[in-house]
Short mmCIF file of C-alpha atoms (C1' of nucleotides) in Angstrom, two decimals:
data_model
loop_
_atom_site.label_atom_id
_atom_site.label_comp_id
_atom_site.label_asym_id
_atom_site.label_seq_id
_atom_site.Cartn_x
_atom_site.Cartn_y
_atom_site.Cartn_z
CA MET A 1 0.00 0.00 0.00
CA ASN A 2 0.49 3.61 0.29
CA GLN A 3 2.98 5.79 -1.33
CA ALA A 4 1.07 8.31 -3.40
CA ASN A 5 3.24 8.12 -6.46
CA GLY A 6 6.83 9.01 -6.06
CA LYS A 7 6.64 12.55 -4.76
CA THR A 8 5.87 13.43 -1.18
CA GLU A 9 3.70 10.98 0.66
CA GLU A 10 1.35 13.21 2.63
CA PHE A 11 -2.00 11.71 3.41
CA VAL A 12 -5.07 12.88 1.53
CA GLY A 13 -8.50 11.40 1.20
CA SER A 14 -9.96 10.29 -2.12
CA PRO A 15 -12.95 11.55 -4.08
CA LEU A 16 -14.51 8.22 -3.37
CA SER A 17 -17.25 6.91 -1.18
CA LEU A 18 -16.77 3.78 0.91
CA THR A 19 -19.91 2.02 2.03
CA VAL A 20 -20.85 -1.21 3.73
CA ASP A 21 -23.84 -3.21 2.56
CA VAL A 22 -25.28 -6.18 4.40
CA VAL A 23 -27.08 -9.22 3.04
CA ILE A 24 -29.25 -10.32 5.94
CA PHE A 25 -30.44 -13.92 5.94
CA SER A 26 -32.99 -15.46 8.21
CA LEU A 27 -35.19 -18.53 8.29
CA ARG A 28 -38.83 -17.63 8.54
CA PRO A 29 -42.12 -19.47 8.12
CA ARG A 30 -43.37 -19.62 4.60
CA ASP A 31 -45.97 -16.94 3.94
CA PRO A 32 -49.31 -18.64 4.76
CA LEU A 33 -51.11 -16.48 2.18
CA GLN A 34 -48.88 -17.81 -0.57
CA GLN A 35 -49.41 -21.39 0.44
CA PRO A 36 -51.27 -22.87 3.41
CA GLU A 37 -49.50 -24.78 6.12
CA GLU A 38 -48.66 -28.40 5.65
CA PRO A 39 -51.42 -30.84 6.61
CA GLY A 40 -49.26 -32.01 9.51
CA GLY A 41 -49.48 -28.53 10.93
CA GLU A 42 -45.77 -27.86 11.43
CA VAL A 43 -44.34 -24.68 10.04
CA LEU A 44 -42.24 -24.90 6.90
CA GLN A 45 -39.15 -22.75 7.21
CA GLU A 46 -37.88 -20.83 4.24
CA LEU A 47 -34.74 -18.77 3.66
CA HIS A 48 -35.51 -15.04 3.64
CA VAL A 49 -33.56 -11.90 2.91
CA LEU A 50 -34.19 -8.47 4.34
CA LEU A 51 -34.53 -5.56 1.93
CA ILE A 52 -35.32 -1.90 2.36
CA GLN A 53 -37.29 0.29 0.03
CA ARG A 54 -35.50 3.44 -1.05
CA ALA A 55 -37.27 6.73 -0.43
CA ARG A 56 -35.11 8.76 -2.79
CA PRO A 57 -33.47 8.58 -6.18
CA PRO A 58 -31.57 6.98 -7.66
CA PHE A 59 -33.66 3.84 -7.71
CA MET A 60 -36.44 5.51 -5.76
CA ASN A 61 -39.01 2.96 -4.57
CA CYS A 62 -36.73 0.12 -5.55
CA TRP A 63 -35.76 -2.46 -3.00
CA ALA A 64 -32.14 -2.54 -1.94
CA LEU A 65 -29.75 -4.09 0.53
CA PRO A 66 -29.39 -2.07 3.71
CA GLY A 67 -26.10 -0.26 4.02
CA GLY A 68 -24.42 3.09 4.30
CA ARG A 69 -21.27 5.11 4.62
CA VAL A 70 -18.37 3.85 6.72
CA ARG A 71 -17.55 6.26 9.54
CA PRO A 72 -13.96 7.38 10.06
CA ASP A 73 -13.66 5.82 13.50
CA GLU A 74 -15.30 2.45 13.05
CA SER A 75 -13.99 -0.81 11.67
CA LEU A 76 -15.67 -2.40 8.67
CA GLU A 77 -17.30 -5.07 10.80
CA GLN A 78 -18.50 -2.51 13.32
CA SER A 79 -19.94 -0.54 10.45
CA ALA A 80 -21.82 -3.57 9.18
CA ALA A 81 -23.25 -4.21 12.64
CA ARG A 82 -24.26 -0.58 12.91
CA GLN A 83 -25.98 -0.54 9.51
CA LEU A 84 -27.86 -3.62 10.60
CA ALA A 85 -29.05 -2.00 13.80
CA GLU A 86 -29.84 1.44 12.43
CA LYS A 87 -31.54 0.40 9.24
CA THR A 88 -33.45 -2.59 10.53
CA GLY A 89 -33.33 -2.79 14.31
CA LEU A 90 -31.90 -6.31 14.11
CA ARG A 91 -28.94 -7.95 15.81
CA ALA A 92 -26.84 -10.49 13.91
CA ALA A 93 -25.95 -13.87 15.34
CA TYR A 94 -23.20 -14.13 12.76
CA LEU A 95 -21.50 -11.59 10.57
CA GLU A 96 -18.84 -12.22 7.96
CA GLN A 97 -17.24 -10.26 5.19
CA LEU A 98 -18.35 -11.49 1.78
CA TYR A 99 -16.66 -9.49 -0.96
CA THR A 100 -15.86 -5.93 -1.96
CA PHE A 101 -17.58 -4.56 -5.04
CA GLY A 102 -16.03 -1.65 -6.83
CA ARG A 103 -16.92 -1.36 -10.50
CA PRO A 104 -16.49 2.35 -11.31
CA GLU A 105 -20.01 2.72 -12.72
CA ARG A 106 -21.91 0.87 -10.04
CA ASP A 107 -23.32 4.07 -8.53
CA SER A 108 -24.30 6.89 -10.88
CA ARG A 109 -23.65 9.55 -8.25
CA GLY A 110 -19.94 8.92 -8.03
CA ARG A 111 -17.31 6.33 -7.42
CA THR A 112 -18.56 4.10 -4.64
CA VAL A 113 -16.84 1.01 -3.33
CA SER A 114 -18.89 -1.24 -1.14
CA VAL A 115 -17.60 -3.80 1.32
CA VAL A 116 -20.37 -6.35 1.60
CA TYR A 117 -21.03 -8.47 4.69
CA TYR A 118 -23.59 -11.15 5.16
CA ALA A 119 -25.44 -11.67 8.38
CA LEU A 120 -27.34 -14.58 9.84
CA VAL A 121 -30.21 -13.58 12.09
CA ARG A 122 -32.16 -15.76 14.49
CA SER A 123 -35.73 -16.30 13.52
CA ASP A 124 -37.20 -15.03 16.76
CA LYS A 125 -39.82 -12.38 16.33
CA GLN A 126 -37.46 -9.41 16.24
CA GLU A 127 -39.25 -6.26 15.25
CA LEU A 128 -38.34 -4.45 12.07
CA LEU A 129 -37.75 -0.71 12.25
CA ALA A 130 -37.53 1.28 9.04
CA GLY A 131 -34.60 3.67 9.35
CA PRO A 132 -34.34 7.14 7.79
CA GLY A 133 -34.30 7.34 4.01
CA THR A 134 -36.39 4.21 3.61
CA THR A 135 -40.11 3.83 3.22
CA ASP A 136 -40.31 0.18 4.13
CA VAL A 137 -38.33 -2.76 5.49
CA ARG A 138 -39.41 -6.27 4.75
CA TRP A 139 -38.39 -9.92 4.58
CA PHE A 140 -38.53 -11.59 1.17
CA PRO A 141 -38.17 -15.28 0.35
CA ALA A 142 -34.73 -15.77 -1.16
CA ASP A 143 -36.20 -17.24 -4.34
CA ARG A 144 -38.83 -14.54 -4.89
CA LEU A 145 -37.21 -11.13 -4.65
CA PRO A 146 -39.17 -8.07 -5.75
CA GLY A 147 -38.59 -6.55 -9.21
CA PRO A 148 -35.18 -5.21 -10.16
CA LEU A 149 -33.09 -4.39 -7.12
CA ALA A 150 -31.22 -1.10 -6.85
CA PHE A 151 -27.66 -0.73 -8.13
CA ASP A 152 -25.81 -4.03 -8.51
CA HIS A 153 -27.58 -5.49 -5.51
CA ALA A 154 -29.05 -8.41 -7.43
CA GLU A 155 -25.58 -9.56 -8.32
CA ILE A 156 -24.41 -9.09 -4.75
CA PHE A 157 -27.34 -11.04 -3.40
CA GLY A 158 -26.75 -13.86 -5.87
CA TYR A 159 -23.17 -14.20 -4.79
CA ALA A 160 -24.11 -14.11 -1.10
CA LEU A 161 -26.62 -16.89 -1.63
CA PHE A 162 -24.06 -18.93 -3.52
CA ARG A 163 -21.54 -18.52 -0.74
CA LEU A 164 -24.04 -19.32 2.01
CA ARG A 165 -25.16 -22.51 0.28
CA ASN A 166 -21.59 -23.51 -0.27
CA LYS A 167 -20.37 -22.69 3.18
CA ILE A 168 -23.07 -24.49 5.05
CA LYS A 169 -21.72 -27.72 3.60
CA TYR A 170 -18.38 -27.54 5.34
CA ALA A 171 -18.61 -24.92 8.09
CA ASN A 172 -20.68 -25.06 11.21
CA ILE A 173 -22.86 -22.03 10.85
CA ALA A 174 -26.35 -23.47 10.54
CA PHE A 175 -27.04 -23.15 14.26
CA GLN A 176 -26.64 -19.38 13.98
CA PHE A 177 -30.16 -19.27 12.64
CA LEU A 178 -31.50 -20.99 15.77
CA PRO A 179 -31.96 -20.14 19.44
CA PRO A 180 -29.17 -21.11 21.87
CA THR A 181 -30.57 -24.59 22.33
CA PHE A 182 -32.26 -26.47 19.56
CA THR A 183 -33.28 -29.92 18.45
CA LEU A 184 -31.67 -31.89 15.67
CA SER A 185 -34.90 -31.59 13.71
CA GLN A 186 -34.61 -27.85 13.80
CA LEU A 187 -30.99 -27.93 12.73
CA ARG A 188 -31.81 -30.33 9.96
CA ALA A 189 -34.62 -28.04 8.80
CA VAL A 190 -32.08 -25.23 8.48
CA TYR A 191 -29.90 -27.34 6.21
CA GLU A 192 -32.85 -28.44 4.17
CA ALA A 193 -34.17 -24.93 3.74
CA ILE A 194 -30.83 -23.58 2.58
CA THR A 195 -29.66 -26.41 0.40
CA ASP A 196 -33.12 -27.33 -0.81
CA ARG A 197 -32.39 -31.02 -0.31
CA LYS A 198 -33.82 -33.58 2.10
CA GLU A 199 -31.44 -35.08 4.64
CA ASP A 200 -31.81 -38.51 6.18
CA PRO A 201 -32.52 -37.89 9.89
CA GLY A 202 -30.34 -40.75 11.08
CA ASN A 203 -27.35 -39.95 8.92
CA PHE A 204 -27.69 -36.28 9.74
CA LYS A 205 -27.57 -36.97 13.46
CA ARG A 206 -24.41 -39.03 13.19
CA LYS A 207 -22.67 -36.59 10.90
CA VAL A 208 -23.35 -33.52 12.95
CA GLU A 209 -22.57 -35.23 16.26
CA ALA A 210 -19.31 -36.56 14.87
CA SER A 211 -18.30 -33.09 13.72
CA GLY A 212 -18.05 -31.96 17.33
CA ALA A 213 -19.83 -28.72 16.55
CA ILE A 214 -22.74 -29.34 18.87
CA ILE A 215 -23.25 -31.11 22.18
CA LYS A 216 -26.29 -32.74 23.68
CA THR A 217 -27.73 -31.14 26.80
CA GLU A 218 -29.69 -32.86 29.55
CA ALA A 219 -32.86 -31.01 28.62
CA ARG A 220 -35.56 -32.31 26.33
CA VAL A 221 -38.50 -30.71 24.66
CA GLU A 222 -41.67 -31.41 26.64
CA GLY A 223 -45.25 -31.20 25.52
CA GLY A 224 -44.86 -32.26 21.92
CA ARG A 225 -47.15 -34.75 20.31
CA HIS A 226 -44.45 -37.36 19.96
CA ARG A 227 -41.30 -38.72 21.49
CA PRO A 228 -39.50 -35.74 23.04
CA PRO A 229 -36.19 -34.90 21.33
CA SER A 230 -32.99 -33.88 23.10
CA LEU A 231 -31.87 -30.28 23.06
CA TYR A 232 -28.43 -29.47 21.74
CA ARG A 233 -26.11 -26.54 22.19
CA ALA A 234 -23.44 -25.28 19.81
CA ILE A 235 -19.80 -25.43 20.78
CA VAL A 236 -18.45 -21.93 20.52
CA GLN A 237 -15.68 -21.66 17.98
CA ASN A 238 -14.09 -18.89 16.03
CA ASP A 239 -11.67 -20.59 13.72
CA LEU A 240 -10.42 -19.26 10.43
CA LEU A 241 -12.53 -21.64 8.43
CA ASN A 242 -15.61 -20.08 9.88
CA ARG A 243 -14.65 -16.45 9.58
CA GLY A 244 -11.94 -14.42 8.02
CA PRO A 245 -8.63 -13.43 9.53
CA ALA A 246 -8.37 -12.61 13.21
CA SER A 247 -8.53 -8.89 12.63
CA MET B 25 -25.40 1.57 0.62
CA ASN B 26 -26.02 5.10 -0.15
CA GLN B 27 -28.15 7.54 1.67
CA ALA B 28 -25.88 9.90 3.56
CA ASN B 29 -28.02 10.03 6.64
CA GLY B 30 -31.54 11.23 6.18
CA LYS B 31 -31.02 14.68 4.76
CA THR B 32 -30.20 15.35 1.15
CA GLU B 33 -28.32 12.65 -0.63
CA GLU B 34 -25.78 14.55 -2.68
CA PHE B 35 -22.61 12.68 -3.39
CA VAL B 36 -19.46 13.59 -1.52
CA GLY B 37 -16.20 11.73 -1.11
CA SER B 38 -14.87 10.61 2.24
CA PRO B 39 -11.75 11.67 4.18
CA LEU B 40 -10.53 8.15 3.62
CA SER B 41 -7.96 6.47 1.50
CA LEU B 42 -8.75 3.34 -0.48
CA THR B 43 -5.80 1.23 -1.51
CA VAL B 44 -5.21 -2.15 -3.10
CA ASP B 45 -2.44 -4.42 -1.86
CA VAL B 46 -1.32 -7.57 -3.58
CA VAL B 47 0.17 -10.72 -2.11
CA ILE B 48 2.20 -12.15 -4.95
CA PHE B 49 3.03 -15.84 -4.82
CA SER B 50 5.40 -17.73 -7.04
CA LEU B 51 7.27 -20.99 -6.99
CA ARG B 52 10.98 -20.51 -7.28
CA PRO B 53 14.06 -22.63 -6.81
CA ARG B 54 15.32 -22.78 -3.28
CA ASP B 55 18.19 -20.38 -2.73
CA PRO B 56 21.30 -22.46 -3.48
CA LEU B 57 23.32 -20.44 -0.96
CA GLN B 58 20.98 -21.41 1.82
CA GLN B 59 21.12 -25.05 0.93
CA PRO B 60 22.80 -26.82 -1.98
CA GLU B 61 20.85 -28.66 -4.60
CA GLU B 62 19.63 -32.16 -4.02
CA PRO B 63 22.10 -34.89 -4.91
CA GLY B 64 19.83 -35.93 -7.73
CA GLY B 65 20.39 -32.54 -9.29
CA GLU B 66 16.78 -31.50 -9.80
CA VAL B 67 15.71 -28.12 -8.52
CA LEU B 68 13.62 -27.99 -5.37
CA GLN B 69 10.78 -25.57 -5.76
CA GLU B 70 9.71 -23.41 -2.86
CA LEU B 71 6.82 -21.03 -2.36
CA HIS B 72 7.96 -17.41 -2.48
CA VAL B 73 6.33 -14.04 -1.87
CA LEU B 74 7.30 -10.77 -3.42
CA LEU B 75 7.95 -7.83 -1.10
CA ILE B 76 9.11 -4.28 -1.68
CA GLN B 77 11.31 -2.22 0.59
CA ARG B 78 9.85 1.12 1.54
CA ALA B 79 11.94 4.20 0.80
CA ARG B 80 10.01 6.52 3.09
CA PRO B 81 8.38 6.64 6.50
CA PRO B 82 6.32 5.31 8.03
CA PHE B 83 8.08 1.97 8.20
CA MET B 84 11.00 3.26 6.18
CA ASN B 85 13.32 0.41 5.08
CA CYS B 86 10.73 -2.12 6.18
CA TRP B 87 9.50 -4.68 3.71
CA ALA B 88 5.88 -4.43 2.64
CA LEU B 89 3.34 -5.81 0.22
CA PRO B 90 3.19 -3.88 -3.04
CA GLY B 91 0.10 -1.75 -3.42
CA GLY B 92 -1.22 1.73 -3.82
CA ARG B 93 -4.13 4.06 -4.23
CA VAL B 94 -7.17 3.03 -6.29
CA ARG B 95 -7.74 5.40 -9.19
CA PRO B 96 -11.19 6.87 -9.77
CA ASP B 97 -11.67 5.21 -13.14
CA GLU B 98 -10.37 1.70 -12.56
CA SER B 99 -12.02 -1.34 -11.06
CA LEU B 100 -10.50 -2.98 -8.02
CA GLU B 101 -9.16 -5.89 -10.04
CA GLN B 102 -7.71 -3.56 -12.65
CA SER B 103 -6.07 -1.63 -9.85
CA ALA B 104 -4.52 -4.80 -8.47
CA ALA B 105 -3.16 -5.72 -11.89
CA ARG B 106 -1.78 -2.22 -12.30
CA GLN B 107 -0.05 -2.24 -8.89
CA LEU B 108 1.49 -5.53 -9.88
CA ALA B 109 2.83 -4.16 -13.14
CA GLU B 110 3.98 -0.78 -11.87
CA LYS B 111 5.58 -1.86 -8.63
CA THR B 112 7.16 -5.07 -9.80
CA GLY B 113 7.01 -5.40 -13.59
CA LEU B 114 5.23 -8.74 -13.27
CA ARG B 115 2.13 -10.15 -14.90
CA ALA B 116 -0.22 -12.37 -12.92
CA ALA B 117 -1.47 -15.70 -14.22
CA TYR B 118 -4.23 -15.58 -11.65
CA LEU B 119 -5.65 -12.78 -9.54
CA GLU B 120 -8.34 -13.04 -6.92
CA GLN B 121 -9.72 -10.82 -4.24
CA LEU B 122 -8.75 -12.02 -0.78
CA TYR B 123 -10.23 -9.77 1.88
CA THR B 124 -10.66 -6.12 2.76
CA PHE B 125 -8.79 -4.82 5.77
CA GLY B 126 -10.03 -1.69 7.46
CA ARG B 127 -9.12 -1.35 11.12
CA PRO B 128 -9.16 2.40 11.78
CA GLU B 129 -5.62 2.48 13.20
CA ARG B 130 -3.91 0.33 10.61
CA ASP B 131 -2.19 3.32 8.97
CA SER B 132 -0.92 6.09 11.22
CA ARG B 133 -1.30 8.71 8.48
CA GLY B 134 -5.07 8.47 8.29
CA ARG B 135 -7.92 6.12 7.75
CA THR B 136 -6.91 3.66 5.07
CA VAL B 137 -8.97 0.74 3.86
CA SER B 138 -7.16 -1.81 1.76
CA VAL B 139 -8.71 -4.30 -0.61
CA VAL B 140 -6.21 -7.14 -0.79
CA TYR B 141 -5.77 -9.42 -3.79
CA TYR B 142 -3.51 -12.37 -4.17
CA ALA B 143 -1.73 -13.20 -7.36
CA LEU B 144 -0.14 -16.34 -8.71
CA VAL B 145 2.82 -15.72 -10.98
CA ARG B 146 4.55 -18.17 -13.29
CA SER B 147 8.04 -19.03 -12.29
CA ASP B 148 9.64 -18.04 -15.58
CA LYS B 149 12.51 -15.69 -15.24
CA GLN B 150 10.46 -12.50 -15.28
CA GLU B 151 12.54 -9.49 -14.39
CA LEU B 152 11.84 -7.49 -11.27
CA LEU B 153 11.64 -3.72 -11.60
CA ALA B 154 11.64 -1.62 -8.45
CA GLY B 155 8.97 1.05 -8.84
CA PRO B 156 9.08 4.57 -7.42
CA GLY B 157 9.07 4.94 -3.66
CA THR B 158 10.80 1.64 -3.13
CA THR B 159 14.46 0.88 -2.72
CA ASP B 160 14.27 -2.80 -3.50
CA VAL B 161 12.01 -5.56 -4.75
CA ARG B 162 12.72 -9.14 -3.88
CA TRP B 163 11.33 -12.65 -3.60
CA PHE B 164 11.30 -14.19 -0.13
CA PRO B 165 10.57 -17.79 0.83
CA ALA B 166 7.11 -17.86 2.35
CA ASP B 167 8.42 -19.34 5.58
CA ARG B 168 11.31 -16.93 6.03
CA LEU B 169 10.03 -13.38 5.67
CA PRO B 170 12.30 -10.51 6.68
CA GLY B 171 11.86 -8.88 10.11
CA PRO B 172 8.64 -7.10 10.97
CA LEU B 173 6.65 -6.16 7.89
CA ALA B 174 5.12 -2.71 7.51
CA PHE B 175 1.62 -1.92 8.74
CA ASP B 176 -0.56 -5.01 9.24
CA HIS B 177 1.04 -6.75 6.30
CA ALA B 178 2.22 -9.72 8.33
CA GLU B 179 -1.36 -10.47 9.25
CA ILE B 180 -2.48 -10.03 5.66
CA PHE B 181 0.23 -12.31 4.39
CA GLY B 182 -0.65 -14.96 6.97
CA TYR B 183 -4.24 -14.97 5.89
CA ALA B 184 -3.31 -15.12 2.20
CA LEU B 185 -1.08 -18.11 2.84
CA PHE B 186 -3.84 -19.82 4.79
CA ARG B 187 -6.29 -19.26 1.99
CA LEU B 188 -3.90 -20.40 -0.72
CA ARG B 189 -3.10 -23.62 1.15
CA ASN B 190 -6.75 -24.23 1.72
CA LYS B 191 -7.87 -23.43 -1.77
CA ILE B 192 -5.37 -25.57 -3.56
CA LYS B 193 -7.04 -28.58 -1.97
CA TYR B 194 -10.35 -28.12 -3.72
CA ALA B 195 -9.86 -25.67 -6.59
CA ASN B 196 -7.80 -26.15 -9.68
CA ILE B 197 -5.33 -23.33 -9.44
CA ALA B 198 -2.01 -25.10 -9.06
CA PHE B 199 -1.30 -25.01 -12.79
CA GLN B 200 -1.33 -21.21 -12.66
CA PHE B 201 2.20 -21.41 -11.34
CA LEU B 202 3.35 -23.36 -14.38
CA PRO B 203 3.88 -22.73 -18.09
CA PRO B 204 1.00 -23.51 -20.47
CA THR B 205 2.07 -27.13 -20.79
CA PHE B 206 3.57 -29.05 -17.94
CA THR B 207 4.26 -32.54 -16.68
CA LEU B 208 2.46 -34.22 -13.83
CA SER B 209 5.71 -34.15 -11.88
CA GLN B 210 5.78 -30.41 -12.12
CA LEU B 211 2.16 -30.09 -11.05
CA ARG B 212 2.76 -32.45 -8.18
CA ALA B 213 5.78 -30.40 -7.13
CA VAL B 214 3.51 -27.35 -6.93
CA TYR B 215 1.16 -29.15 -4.58
CA GLU B 216 3.98 -30.44 -2.48
CA ALA B 217 5.62 -27.05 -2.19
CA ILE B 218 2.44 -25.34 -1.10
CA THR B 219 0.99 -27.95 1.21
CA ASP B 220 4.38 -29.16 2.44
CA ARG B 221 3.28 -32.78 2.09
CA LYS B 222 4.46 -35.55 -0.19
CA GLU B 223 1.95 -36.92 -2.69
CA ASP B 224 2.01 -40.42 -4.08
CA PRO B 225 2.77 -40.03 -7.81
CA GLY B 226 0.31 -42.71 -8.88
CA ASN B 227 -2.56 -41.53 -6.74
CA PHE B 228 -1.89 -37.96 -7.73
CA LYS B 229 -2.09 -38.77 -11.42
CA ARG B 230 -5.43 -40.50 -11.07
CA LYS B 231 -6.92 -37.82 -8.86
CA VAL B 232 -5.96 -34.92 -11.04
CA GLU B 233 -6.91 -36.68 -14.28
CA ALA B 234 -10.30 -37.62 -12.84
CA SER B 235 -10.96 -34.03 -11.84
CA GLY B 236 -11.10 -33.05 -15.50
CA ALA B 237 -9.03 -29.95 -14.87
CA ILE B 238 -6.19 -30.97 -17.15
CA ILE B 239 -5.85 -32.89 -20.37
CA LYS B 240 -2.99 -34.87 -21.81
CA THR B 241 -1.40 -33.57 -24.99
CA GLU B 242 0.38 -35.57 -27.65
CA ALA B 243 3.70 -34.02 -26.79
CA ARG B 244 6.28 -35.46 -24.46
CA VAL B 245 9.39 -34.10 -22.86
CA GLU B 246 12.45 -35.17 -24.80
CA GLY B 247 16.02 -35.28 -23.69
CA GLY B 248 15.59 -36.10 -20.02
CA ARG B 249 17.61 -38.70 -18.27
CA HIS B 250 14.66 -41.04 -17.82
CA ARG B 251 11.38 -42.16 -19.32
CA PRO B 252 9.89 -39.12 -21.02
CA PRO B 253 6.69 -37.87 -19.34
CA SER B 254 3.59 -36.63 -21.17
CA LEU B 255 2.82 -32.95 -21.28
CA TYR B 256 -0.54 -31.76 -19.99
CA ARG B 257 -2.56 -28.64 -20.57
CA ALA B 258 -5.09 -27.01 -18.25
CA ILE B 259 -8.73 -26.84 -19.23
CA VAL B 260 -9.71 -23.20 -19.12
CA GLN B 261 -12.41 -22.54 -16.58
CA ASN B 262 -13.71 -19.54 -14.75
CA ASP B 263 -16.31 -20.86 -12.38
CA LEU B 264 -17.42 -19.29 -9.15
CA LEU B 265 -15.54 -21.78 -7.06
CA ASN B 266 -12.33 -20.58 -8.55
CA ARG B 267 -12.95 -16.87 -8.41
CA GLY B 268 -15.43 -14.48 -6.94
CA PRO B 269 -18.64 -13.26 -8.49
CA ALA B 270 -18.81 -12.56 -12.20
CA SER B 271 -18.29 -8.84 -11.75
"C1'" DG C 28 -52.90 -49.63 19.47
"C1'" DG C 29 -51.96 -45.94 15.91
"C1'" DA C 30 -49.35 -42.22 14.43
"C1'" DA C 31 -45.56 -39.67 14.48
"C1'" DT C 32 -40.97 -38.46 15.49
"C1'" DA C 33 -36.35 -39.88 17.91
"C1'" DG C 34 -32.72 -42.55 17.44
"C1'" DT C 35 -29.80 -47.13 16.10
"C1'" DG C 36 -27.99 -50.83 13.12
"C1'" DT C 37 -26.33 -52.30 9.00
"C1'" DC C 38 -25.32 -52.68 4.20
"C1'" DT C 39 -23.24 -50.79 -0.02
"C1'" DG C 40 -20.88 -48.06 -3.33
"C1'" DT C 41 -17.32 -44.52 -3.60
"C1'" DT C 42 -13.07 -42.63 -2.41
"C1'" DA C 43 -8.35 -41.57 -0.47
"C1'" DG C 44 -4.28 -43.52 0.40
"C1'" DA C 45 -0.62 -47.24 0.80
"C1'" DC C 46 2.13 -49.83 -1.81
"C1'" DA C 47 3.69 -53.28 -5.14
"C1'" DC C 48 4.35 -53.75 -9.70
"C1'" DT C 49 5.24 -52.93 -14.86
"C1'" DA C 50 7.01 -49.70 -18.64
"C1'" DT C 51 10.33 -46.87 -20.84
"C1'" DC C 52 13.82 -43.89 -21.16
"C1'" DT C 53 19.35 -42.45 -20.58
"C1'" DA C 54 23.88 -43.40 -19.54
"C1'" DT D 8 22.20 -53.53 -17.46
"C1'" DA D 9 21.60 -50.11 -13.71
"C1'" DG D 10 19.08 -46.42 -12.29
"C1'" DA D 11 15.55 -43.36 -12.42
"C1'" DT D 12 11.09 -41.69 -13.42
"C1'" DA D 13 6.38 -42.70 -15.74
"C1'" DG D 14 2.47 -44.95 -15.13
"C1'" DT D 15 -0.89 -49.15 -13.64
"C1'" DG D 16 -3.08 -52.55 -10.50
"C1'" DT D 17 -4.90 -53.66 -6.34
"C1'" DC D 18 -5.93 -53.83 -1.52
"C1'" DT D 19 -7.84 -51.50 2.59
"C1'" DA D 20 -9.89 -48.35 5.76
"C1'" DA D 21 -12.94 -44.52 6.03
"C1'" DC D 22 -16.98 -42.37 4.74
"C1'" DA D 23 -21.55 -40.94 2.79
"C1'" DG D 24 -25.87 -42.35 1.83
"C1'" DA D 25 -29.89 -45.70 1.63
"C1'" DC D 26 -32.89 -47.92 4.31
"C1'" DA D 27 -34.77 -51.11 7.75
"C1'" DC D 28 -35.45 -51.34 12.33
"C1'" DT D 29 -36.30 -50.22 17.42
"C1'" DA D 30 -37.79 -46.65 21.05
"C1'" DT D 31 -40.77 -43.36 23.11
"C1'" DT D 32 -44.16 -40.21 23.36
"C1'" DC D 33 -49.34 -38.35 22.80
"C1'" DC D 34 -53.80 -39.30 21.26
#
DNA sequence: GGAATAGTGTCTGTTAGACACTATCTA
DNA sequence: TAGATAGTGTCTAACAGACACTATTCC
């Protein structure tokens, strides 16, 4: 990095805007208006993404990923967490840098480079708060996004989805969508919703127990209609495979 | 991205510097002064990284990753390729975005966010040209870097090495270190140099042929001391697994 | 008991790796 | 022919997935 170009090396800022955008994933029940619940009565979970509706041009009224300018005193990850909180009122269970997008023409107002993070959010009933500059905040099923997204956000979303689907195969992140303790059925439902493939319950149990990522607790789920399942808890881990560098 | 904060949304740049740094990897013969050639006489290949020596403070005389300011009209990848050419005179066979580093204190002169790429360079005898602002450009073995690197470049390098070692296991990038046609011995030597593990020649041949990443040509290597090996050629591919998003 | 889910046992096809063996070149 | 590398055959242990089976709960 860093010498300007051969002359003196004094520091000056650039005529360039640095933003952070966040692709926010969550598992939510399938919209009952779109399709009624299963006969069995259990709730089908579906992968959703949070979008905000822009109140101003460019792309007025279009849906977009939440994001905003990086402040001088905050790290990129802090900025992502702040965008999340300010624009949506949510808190992320997991936050990881995805990619940095910087085509010169991606924002018509001027050169804008965007560091994109993706966030996994627990499916509890957290309330959505529309921040300033937006007319609406809403969850959309990942396979049915509304009309053209603003800027290059469709491309960004596509890449985030690709990476999430890929990563869930080898990294232990699925539990980030769930409450602190969960059943294997719930965890399996997360996999199935994201990969869109059925897993064999028995094989899934062995695989995930052998991975050492989760541990069985003493507790069980009471009051169900059937044999009560054990509750599991995730083993905390922050290895490189799961996130980026230590920084 | 994009609305400033609720008021008008006119575009202004930030008091922030955006740079691109490049971790340049190559396979080069082990320094014969450090250790003489193998009795057999063939050249041991070793993973090297290119560093430049800074001519000015901060970190004057320290070694650093080559890099520099992103220009308003170039994409991030173009910028990385340009840094490579200007600071070192090299051309990359492969270039991929690694991670974006942005801790507020990482450059004492002011807020500097750096998008880091890593490059794989063929081991031909390309000449090194020290660019402006640097007193020296040199290859270093990846496991013997010179004294503390400038800024957070040691951390960046560590992460790049981790990612390269990891990626070579599942993505077909090893041939990027080699000339257009190569023998399986050469390709195997690349793997062994990067992962620091011996591979069984027979198993390696089957594995890499089954992957479909390379194809045997009619040509063979003549003039060696032993049975002449076939030459192979890489199948061109630009899938998502190998690089980032299409952009 | 019936229905439903939790959880176990077991078989099979695929794969990574170890390792012995054959093939082909130069000196 | 000796020596070295190219390349093949084959065995084994590990693993993923299919699937049948047992266990436990509520109704």
